[in-house]
mmCIF file of C-alpha atoms in Angstrom:
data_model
loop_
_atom_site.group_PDB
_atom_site.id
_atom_site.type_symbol
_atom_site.label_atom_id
_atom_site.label_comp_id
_atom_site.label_asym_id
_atom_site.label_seq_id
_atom_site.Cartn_x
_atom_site.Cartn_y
_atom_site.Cartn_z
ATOM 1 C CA UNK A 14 -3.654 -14.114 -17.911
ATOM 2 C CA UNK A 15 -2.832 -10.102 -17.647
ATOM 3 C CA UNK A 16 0.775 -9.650 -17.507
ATOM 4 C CA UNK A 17 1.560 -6.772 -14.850
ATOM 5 C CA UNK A 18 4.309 -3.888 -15.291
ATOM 6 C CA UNK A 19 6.838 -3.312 -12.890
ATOM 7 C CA UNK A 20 8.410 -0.474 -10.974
ATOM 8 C CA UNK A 21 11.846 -0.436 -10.235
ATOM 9 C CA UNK A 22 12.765 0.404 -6.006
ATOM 10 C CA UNK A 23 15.475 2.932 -5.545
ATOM 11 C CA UNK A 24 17.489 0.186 -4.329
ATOM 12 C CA UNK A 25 17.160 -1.841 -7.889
ATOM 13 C CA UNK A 26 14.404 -4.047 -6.610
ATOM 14 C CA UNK A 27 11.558 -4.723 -8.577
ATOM 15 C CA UNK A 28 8.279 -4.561 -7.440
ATOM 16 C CA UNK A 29 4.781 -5.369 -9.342
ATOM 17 C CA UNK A 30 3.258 -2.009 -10.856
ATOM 18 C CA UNK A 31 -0.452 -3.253 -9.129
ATOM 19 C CA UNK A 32 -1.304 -5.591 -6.255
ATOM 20 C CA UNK A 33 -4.270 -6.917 -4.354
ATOM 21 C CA UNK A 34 -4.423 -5.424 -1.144
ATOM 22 C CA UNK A 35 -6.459 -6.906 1.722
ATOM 23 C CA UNK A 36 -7.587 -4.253 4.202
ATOM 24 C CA UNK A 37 -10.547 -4.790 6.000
ATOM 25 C CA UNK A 38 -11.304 -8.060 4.147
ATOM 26 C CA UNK A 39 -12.573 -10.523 5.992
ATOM 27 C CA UNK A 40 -9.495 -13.451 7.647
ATOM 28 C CA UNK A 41 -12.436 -16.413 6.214
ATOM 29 C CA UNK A 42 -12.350 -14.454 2.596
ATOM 30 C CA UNK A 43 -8.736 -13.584 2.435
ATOM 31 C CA UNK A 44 -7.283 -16.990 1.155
ATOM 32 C CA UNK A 45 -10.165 -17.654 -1.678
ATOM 33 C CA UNK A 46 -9.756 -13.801 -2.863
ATOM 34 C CA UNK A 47 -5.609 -13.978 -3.053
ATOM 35 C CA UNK A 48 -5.519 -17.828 -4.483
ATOM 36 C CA UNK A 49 -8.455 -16.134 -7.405
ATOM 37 C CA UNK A 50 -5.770 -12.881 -7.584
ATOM 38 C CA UNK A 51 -3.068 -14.930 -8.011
ATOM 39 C CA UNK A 52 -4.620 -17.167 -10.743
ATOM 40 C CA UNK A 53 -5.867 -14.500 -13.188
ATOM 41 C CA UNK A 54 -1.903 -12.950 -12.573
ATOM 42 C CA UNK A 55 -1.146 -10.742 -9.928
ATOM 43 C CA UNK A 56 1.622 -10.987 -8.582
ATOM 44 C CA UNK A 57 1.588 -8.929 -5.412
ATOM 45 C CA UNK A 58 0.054 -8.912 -2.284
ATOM 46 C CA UNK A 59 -0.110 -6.152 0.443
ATOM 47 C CA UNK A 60 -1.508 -7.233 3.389
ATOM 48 C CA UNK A 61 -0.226 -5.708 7.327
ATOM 49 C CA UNK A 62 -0.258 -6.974 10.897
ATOM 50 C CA UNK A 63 -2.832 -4.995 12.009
ATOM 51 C CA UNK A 64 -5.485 -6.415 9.374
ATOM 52 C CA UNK A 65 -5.376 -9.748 11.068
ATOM 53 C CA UNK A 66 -4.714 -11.867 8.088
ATOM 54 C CA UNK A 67 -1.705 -12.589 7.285
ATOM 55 C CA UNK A 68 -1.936 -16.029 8.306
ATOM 56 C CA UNK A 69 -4.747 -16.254 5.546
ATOM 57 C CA UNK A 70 -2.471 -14.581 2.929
ATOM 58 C CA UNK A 71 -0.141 -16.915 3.308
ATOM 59 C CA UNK A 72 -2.635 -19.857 2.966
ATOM 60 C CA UNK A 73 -3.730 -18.206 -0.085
ATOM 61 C CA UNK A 74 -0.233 -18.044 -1.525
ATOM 62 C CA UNK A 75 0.638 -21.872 -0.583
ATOM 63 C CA UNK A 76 -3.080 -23.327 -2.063
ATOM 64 C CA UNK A 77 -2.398 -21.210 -5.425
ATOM 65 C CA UNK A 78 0.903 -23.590 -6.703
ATOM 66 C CA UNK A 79 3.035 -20.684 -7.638
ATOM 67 C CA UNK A 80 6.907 -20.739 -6.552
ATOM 68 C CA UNK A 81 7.274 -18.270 -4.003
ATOM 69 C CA UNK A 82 9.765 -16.394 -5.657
ATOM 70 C CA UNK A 83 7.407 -15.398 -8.148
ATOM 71 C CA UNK A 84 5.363 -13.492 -5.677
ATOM 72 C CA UNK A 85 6.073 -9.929 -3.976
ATOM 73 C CA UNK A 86 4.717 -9.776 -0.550
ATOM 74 C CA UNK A 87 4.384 -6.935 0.850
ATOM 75 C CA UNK A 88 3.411 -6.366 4.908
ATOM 76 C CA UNK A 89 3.175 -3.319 7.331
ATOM 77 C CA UNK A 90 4.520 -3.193 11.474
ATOM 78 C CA UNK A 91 2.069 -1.874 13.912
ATOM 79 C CA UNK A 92 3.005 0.917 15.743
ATOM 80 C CA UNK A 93 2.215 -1.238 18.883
ATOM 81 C CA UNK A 94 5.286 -3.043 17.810
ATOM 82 C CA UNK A 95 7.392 0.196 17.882
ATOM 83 C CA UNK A 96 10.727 0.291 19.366
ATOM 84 C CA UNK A 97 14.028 -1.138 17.900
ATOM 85 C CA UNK A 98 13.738 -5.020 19.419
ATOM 86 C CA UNK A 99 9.773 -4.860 19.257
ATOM 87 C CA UNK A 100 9.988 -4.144 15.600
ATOM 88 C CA UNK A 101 12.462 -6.961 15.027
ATOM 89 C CA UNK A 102 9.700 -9.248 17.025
ATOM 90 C CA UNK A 103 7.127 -7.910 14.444
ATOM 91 C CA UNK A 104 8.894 -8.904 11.669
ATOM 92 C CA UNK A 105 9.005 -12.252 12.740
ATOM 93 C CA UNK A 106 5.836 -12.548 14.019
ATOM 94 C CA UNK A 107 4.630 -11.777 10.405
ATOM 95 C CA UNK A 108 6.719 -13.677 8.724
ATOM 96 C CA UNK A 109 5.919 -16.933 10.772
ATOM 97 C CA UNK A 110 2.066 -15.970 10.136
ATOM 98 C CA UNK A 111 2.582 -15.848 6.291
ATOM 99 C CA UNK A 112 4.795 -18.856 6.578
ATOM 100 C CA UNK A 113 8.234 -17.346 4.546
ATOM 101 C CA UNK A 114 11.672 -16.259 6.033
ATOM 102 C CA UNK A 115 12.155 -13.472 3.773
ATOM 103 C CA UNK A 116 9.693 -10.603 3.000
ATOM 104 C CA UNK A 117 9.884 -8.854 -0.034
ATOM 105 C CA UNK A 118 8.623 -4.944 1.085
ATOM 106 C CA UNK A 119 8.270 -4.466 5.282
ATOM 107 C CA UNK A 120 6.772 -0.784 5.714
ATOM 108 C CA UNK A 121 5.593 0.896 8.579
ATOM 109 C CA UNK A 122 2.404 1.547 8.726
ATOM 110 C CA UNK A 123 2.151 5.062 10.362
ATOM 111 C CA UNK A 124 4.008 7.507 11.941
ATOM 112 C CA UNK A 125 3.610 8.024 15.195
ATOM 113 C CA UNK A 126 4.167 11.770 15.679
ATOM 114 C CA UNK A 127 3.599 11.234 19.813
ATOM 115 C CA UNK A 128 6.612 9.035 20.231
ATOM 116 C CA UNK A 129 8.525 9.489 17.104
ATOM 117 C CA UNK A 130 11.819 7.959 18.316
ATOM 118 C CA UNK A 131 10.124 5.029 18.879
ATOM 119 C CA UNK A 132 9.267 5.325 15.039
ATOM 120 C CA UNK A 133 12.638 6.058 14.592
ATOM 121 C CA UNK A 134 13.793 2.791 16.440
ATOM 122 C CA UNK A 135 11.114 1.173 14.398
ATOM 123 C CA UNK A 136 12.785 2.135 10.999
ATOM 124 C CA UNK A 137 16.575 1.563 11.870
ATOM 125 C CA UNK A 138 14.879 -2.270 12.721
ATOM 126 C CA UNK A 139 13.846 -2.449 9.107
ATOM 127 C CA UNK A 140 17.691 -1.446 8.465
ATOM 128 C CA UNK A 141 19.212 -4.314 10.026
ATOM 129 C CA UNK A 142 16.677 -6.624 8.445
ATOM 130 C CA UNK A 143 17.534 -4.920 5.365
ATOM 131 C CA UNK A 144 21.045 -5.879 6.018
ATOM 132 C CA UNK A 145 20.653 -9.115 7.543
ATOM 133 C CA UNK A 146 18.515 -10.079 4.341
ATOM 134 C CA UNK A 147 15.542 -10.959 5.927
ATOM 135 C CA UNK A 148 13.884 -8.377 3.693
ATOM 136 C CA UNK A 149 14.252 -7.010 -0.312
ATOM 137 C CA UNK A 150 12.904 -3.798 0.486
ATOM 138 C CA UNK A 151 11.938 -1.010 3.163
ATOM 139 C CA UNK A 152 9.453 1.577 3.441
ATOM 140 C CA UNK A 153 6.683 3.615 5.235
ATOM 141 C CA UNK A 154 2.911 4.581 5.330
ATOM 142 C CA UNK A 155 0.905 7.421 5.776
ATOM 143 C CA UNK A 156 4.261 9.483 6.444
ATOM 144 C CA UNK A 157 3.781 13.427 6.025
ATOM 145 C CA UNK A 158 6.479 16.070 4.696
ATOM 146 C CA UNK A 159 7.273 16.165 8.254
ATOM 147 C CA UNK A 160 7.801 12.842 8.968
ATOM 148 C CA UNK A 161 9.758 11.845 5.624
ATOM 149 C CA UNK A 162 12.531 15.095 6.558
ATOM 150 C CA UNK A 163 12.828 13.978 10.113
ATOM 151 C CA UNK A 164 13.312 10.419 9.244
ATOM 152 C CA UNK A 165 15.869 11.337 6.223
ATOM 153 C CA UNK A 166 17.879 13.314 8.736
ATOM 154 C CA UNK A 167 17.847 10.581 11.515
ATOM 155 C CA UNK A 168 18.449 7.317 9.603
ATOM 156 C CA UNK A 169 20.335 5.950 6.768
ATOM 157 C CA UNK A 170 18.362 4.370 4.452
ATOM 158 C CA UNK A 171 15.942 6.493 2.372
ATOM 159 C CA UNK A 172 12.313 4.630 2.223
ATOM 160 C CA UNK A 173 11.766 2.725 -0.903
ATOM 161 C CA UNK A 174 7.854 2.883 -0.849
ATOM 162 C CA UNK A 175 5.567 5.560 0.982
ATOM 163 C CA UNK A 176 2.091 4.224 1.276
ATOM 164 C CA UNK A 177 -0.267 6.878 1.156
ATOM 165 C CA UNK A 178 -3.981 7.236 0.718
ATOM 166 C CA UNK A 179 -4.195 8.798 -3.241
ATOM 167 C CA UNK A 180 -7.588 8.852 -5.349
ATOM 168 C CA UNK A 181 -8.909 11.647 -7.711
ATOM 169 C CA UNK A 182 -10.593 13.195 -4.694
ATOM 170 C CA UNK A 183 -7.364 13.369 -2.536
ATOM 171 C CA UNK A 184 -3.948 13.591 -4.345
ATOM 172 C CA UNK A 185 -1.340 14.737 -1.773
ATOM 173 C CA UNK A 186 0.487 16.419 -4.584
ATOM 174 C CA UNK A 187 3.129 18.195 -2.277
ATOM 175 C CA UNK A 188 4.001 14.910 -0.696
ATOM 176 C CA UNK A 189 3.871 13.245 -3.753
ATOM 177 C CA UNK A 190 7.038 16.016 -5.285
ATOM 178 C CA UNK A 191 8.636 15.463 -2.559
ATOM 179 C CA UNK A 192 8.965 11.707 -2.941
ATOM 180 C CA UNK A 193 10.149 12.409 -6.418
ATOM 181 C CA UNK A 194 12.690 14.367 -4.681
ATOM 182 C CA UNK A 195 14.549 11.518 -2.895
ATOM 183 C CA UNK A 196 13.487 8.531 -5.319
ATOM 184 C CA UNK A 197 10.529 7.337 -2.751
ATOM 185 C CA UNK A 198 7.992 5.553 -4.578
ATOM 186 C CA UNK A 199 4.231 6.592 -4.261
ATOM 187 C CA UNK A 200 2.033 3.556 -3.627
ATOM 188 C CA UNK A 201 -1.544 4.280 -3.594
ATOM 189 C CA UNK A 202 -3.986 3.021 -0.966
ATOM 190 C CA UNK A 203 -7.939 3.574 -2.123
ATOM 191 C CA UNK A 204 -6.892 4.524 -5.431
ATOM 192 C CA UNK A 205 -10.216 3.730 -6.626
ATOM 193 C CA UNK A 206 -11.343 5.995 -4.185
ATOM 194 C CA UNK A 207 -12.773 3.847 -1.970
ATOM 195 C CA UNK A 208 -12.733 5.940 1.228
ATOM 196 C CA UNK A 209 -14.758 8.299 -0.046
ATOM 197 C CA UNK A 210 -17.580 5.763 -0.359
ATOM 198 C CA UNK A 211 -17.066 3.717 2.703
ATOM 199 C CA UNK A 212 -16.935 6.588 5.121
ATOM 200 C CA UNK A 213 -20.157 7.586 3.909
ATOM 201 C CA UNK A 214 -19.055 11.120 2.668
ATOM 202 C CA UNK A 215 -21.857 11.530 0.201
ATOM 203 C CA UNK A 216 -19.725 11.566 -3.051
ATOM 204 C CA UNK A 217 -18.403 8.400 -4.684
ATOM 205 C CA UNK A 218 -15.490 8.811 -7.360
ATOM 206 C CA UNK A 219 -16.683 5.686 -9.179
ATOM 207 C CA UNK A 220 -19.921 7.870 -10.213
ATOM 208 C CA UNK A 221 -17.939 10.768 -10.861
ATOM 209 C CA UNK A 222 -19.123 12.686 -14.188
ATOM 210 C CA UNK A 223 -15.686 13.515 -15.671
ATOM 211 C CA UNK A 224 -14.048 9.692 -14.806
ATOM 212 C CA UNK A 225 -17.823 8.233 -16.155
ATOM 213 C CA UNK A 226 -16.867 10.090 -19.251
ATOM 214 C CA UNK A 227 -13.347 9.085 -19.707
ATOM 215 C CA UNK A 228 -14.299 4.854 -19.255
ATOM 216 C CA UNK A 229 -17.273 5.234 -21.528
ATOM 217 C CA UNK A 230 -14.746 6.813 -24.174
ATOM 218 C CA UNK A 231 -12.144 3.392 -23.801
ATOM 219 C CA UNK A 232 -15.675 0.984 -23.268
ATOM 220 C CA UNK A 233 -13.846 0.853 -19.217
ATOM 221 C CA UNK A 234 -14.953 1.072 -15.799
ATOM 222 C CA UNK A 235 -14.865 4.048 -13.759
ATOM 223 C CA UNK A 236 -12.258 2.109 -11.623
ATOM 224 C CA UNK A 237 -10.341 0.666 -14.408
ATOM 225 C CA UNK A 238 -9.843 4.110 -15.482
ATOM 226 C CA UNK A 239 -8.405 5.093 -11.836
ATOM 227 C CA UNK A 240 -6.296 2.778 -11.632
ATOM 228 C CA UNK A 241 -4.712 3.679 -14.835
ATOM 229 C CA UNK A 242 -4.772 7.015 -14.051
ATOM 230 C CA UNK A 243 -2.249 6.148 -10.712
ATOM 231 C CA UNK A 244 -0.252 4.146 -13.288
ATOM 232 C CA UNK A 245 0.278 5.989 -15.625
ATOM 233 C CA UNK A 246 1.130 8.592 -12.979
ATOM 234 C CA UNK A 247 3.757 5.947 -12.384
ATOM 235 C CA UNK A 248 2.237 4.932 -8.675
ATOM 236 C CA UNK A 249 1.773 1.458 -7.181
ATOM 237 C CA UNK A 250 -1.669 0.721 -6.643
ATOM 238 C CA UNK A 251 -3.350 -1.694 -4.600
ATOM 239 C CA UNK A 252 -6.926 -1.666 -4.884
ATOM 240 C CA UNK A 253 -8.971 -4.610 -2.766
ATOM 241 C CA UNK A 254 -11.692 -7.102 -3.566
ATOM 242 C CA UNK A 255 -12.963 -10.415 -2.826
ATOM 243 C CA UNK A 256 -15.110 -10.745 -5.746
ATOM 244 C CA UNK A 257 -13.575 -12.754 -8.523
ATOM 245 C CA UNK A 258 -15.270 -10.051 -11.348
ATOM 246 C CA UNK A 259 -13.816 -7.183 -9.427
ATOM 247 C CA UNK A 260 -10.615 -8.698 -9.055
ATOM 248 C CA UNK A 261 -10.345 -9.508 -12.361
ATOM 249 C CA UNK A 262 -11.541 -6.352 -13.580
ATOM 250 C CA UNK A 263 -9.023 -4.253 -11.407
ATOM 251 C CA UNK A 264 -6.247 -6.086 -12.905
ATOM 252 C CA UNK A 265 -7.441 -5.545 -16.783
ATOM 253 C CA UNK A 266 -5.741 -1.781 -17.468
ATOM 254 C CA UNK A 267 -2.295 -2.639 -19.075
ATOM 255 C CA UNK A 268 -4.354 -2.596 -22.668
ATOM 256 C CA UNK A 269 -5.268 1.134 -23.003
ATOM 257 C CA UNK A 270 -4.151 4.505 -22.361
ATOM 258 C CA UNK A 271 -5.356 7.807 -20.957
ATOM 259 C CA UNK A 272 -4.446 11.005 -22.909
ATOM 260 C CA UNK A 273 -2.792 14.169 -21.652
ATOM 261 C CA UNK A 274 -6.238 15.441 -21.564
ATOM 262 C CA UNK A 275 -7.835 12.882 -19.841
ATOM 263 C CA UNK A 276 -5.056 12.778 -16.963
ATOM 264 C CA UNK A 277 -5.396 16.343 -16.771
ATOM 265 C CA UNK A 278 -9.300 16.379 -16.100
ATOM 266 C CA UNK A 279 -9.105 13.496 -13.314
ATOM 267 C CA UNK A 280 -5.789 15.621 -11.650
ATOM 268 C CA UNK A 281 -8.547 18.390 -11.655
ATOM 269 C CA UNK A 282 -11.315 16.434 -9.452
ATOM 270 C CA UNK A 283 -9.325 17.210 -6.060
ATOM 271 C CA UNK A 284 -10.755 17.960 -3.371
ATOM 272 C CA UNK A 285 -8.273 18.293 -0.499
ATOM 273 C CA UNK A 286 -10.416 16.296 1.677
ATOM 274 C CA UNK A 287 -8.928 13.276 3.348
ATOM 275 C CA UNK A 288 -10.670 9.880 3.977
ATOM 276 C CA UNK A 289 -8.758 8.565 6.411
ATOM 277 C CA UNK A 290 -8.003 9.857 9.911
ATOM 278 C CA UNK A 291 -5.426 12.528 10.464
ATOM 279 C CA UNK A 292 -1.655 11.878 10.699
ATOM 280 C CA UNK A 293 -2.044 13.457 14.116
ATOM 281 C CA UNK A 294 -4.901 11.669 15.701
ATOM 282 C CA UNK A 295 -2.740 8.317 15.353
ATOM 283 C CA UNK A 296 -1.700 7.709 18.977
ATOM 284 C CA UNK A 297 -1.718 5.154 21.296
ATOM 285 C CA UNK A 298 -3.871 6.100 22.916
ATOM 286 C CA UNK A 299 -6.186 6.079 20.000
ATOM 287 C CA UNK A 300 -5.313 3.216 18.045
ATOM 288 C CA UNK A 301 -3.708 1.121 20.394
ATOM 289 C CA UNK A 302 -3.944 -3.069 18.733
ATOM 290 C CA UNK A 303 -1.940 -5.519 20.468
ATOM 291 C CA UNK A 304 -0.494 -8.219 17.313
ATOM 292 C CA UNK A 305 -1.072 -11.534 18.542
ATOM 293 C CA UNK A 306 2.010 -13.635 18.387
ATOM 294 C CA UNK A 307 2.308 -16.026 15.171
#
């Protein structure tokens, strides 16, 4: 069984360097794909309220025999559950579905630059869990520059965890100094790259020349060595699978090490092009998902 690294939160927590994430997969795969995760050793799970299966992750965490405390669990609010008291509801309305009373990371999983006091409201929620103990850790996703100075100025609590789309094709390095600025960790979603190949843009990282190159030279995948590359970049990464190879595979890159050289040549491959939709675009109006309650 891999052992996996930690990363130390700015507020001395201790999170699990790489985690299975669940986006997208499938409520009636999610508990066989994090009981298989959890078997061959990780030891963190990201899942959110707005991917439906929570309920399912926690299945998956109950079935695989391992004490809960042993297990970082990491979940996102909806921005339909924006607002100080609606946030509060969220939070329990996720914990009840992944059957705990504490949660280890609660993040938000966008900004919402329409109504941003109601993102505001949102965050000062995830103080007072903070504070009440219902949760180890706070956060945010998909937050730009903007968003991280206006929420710095407005709250108390500076985000542990900003989870942002990284990959060798998009890098966000601005963002990324500017969490460096005010301890915020970088947590990688697609850090295999995924979105590029999903969205059907036409180029897939994981057939990239340069990263071929670099896993033929440590007998690697292409994704192993992405993953290693957000590591060793010292970013969380959470890269998603149902297939018991994959999953297996993805969690195999604590036993080698990219050079200067190599890091260099994969920091070279971006593009600026974003897979996922624009900070902007995420309204209401436009993404607008009523969470069931537990």
């Amino acid at each position: 069984m891999t052992s996996v690294s930690n990363l130390q939160l700015n507020n001395g927590v201790l999170m699990p360097a790489l985690g299975l994430g669940v986006f997208q997969t499938p409520p009636d795969e999610t508990t066989g794909a994090v009981v298989e995760a959890l078997r061959v050793g990780y030891r963190h799970i990201d899942t959110a309220a707005a991917y439906g299966n929570e309920r399912e992750v926690g299945e998956g965490i109950r079935r695989s025999g391992i004490p809960r405390d042993q297990i970082f669990i990491e979940t996102k609010i909806w921005i339909n559950d924006y607002g100080f008291d609606e946030t509060l509801h969220g939070f329990e309305k996720s914990a009840k579905k992944l059957g705990v009373e504490q949660l280890d990371l609660l993040i938000l999983h966008q900004a919402l630059p329409s109504a941003f006091d109601k993102t505001l409201e949102a965050y000062r929620a995830l103080e007072t869990l903070l504070a009440d103990g219902k949760v180890r850790a706070i956060g945010v996703s998909n937050f730009m520059p903007q968003h991280i100075e206006r929420l710095l100025a407005e709250t108390d609590i500076v985000p542990a965890v900003n989870q942002i789309e990284v990959h060798p094709y998009f890098q966000q390095a601005d963002l990324q100094r500017l969490h460096q600025r005010h301890g915020i960790l970088t947590q990688a979603w697609s850090p295999i790259g995924g979105i590029t190949f999903y969205r059907g843009s036409g180029k897939s990282s994981l057939e990239d020349p340069v990263i071929l190159a670099i896993a033929q030279a440590h007998g690697k995948s292409a994704a192993q060595v992405m993953l290693r590359w957000g590591l060793q970049h010292d970013r969380s990464v959470i890269p998603k699978s149902v297939k018991p190879a994959r999953i297996a595979e993805n969690l195999d890159v604590f036993d080698f090490e990219l050079t200067p050289d190599e890091l260099a040549a994969i920091d070279g491959l971006e593009t600026g092009v974003r897979g996922g939709p624009e900070p902007d675009f995420i309204t209401l109006d436009n993404f607008s998902r009523p969470i069931p309650e537990a």
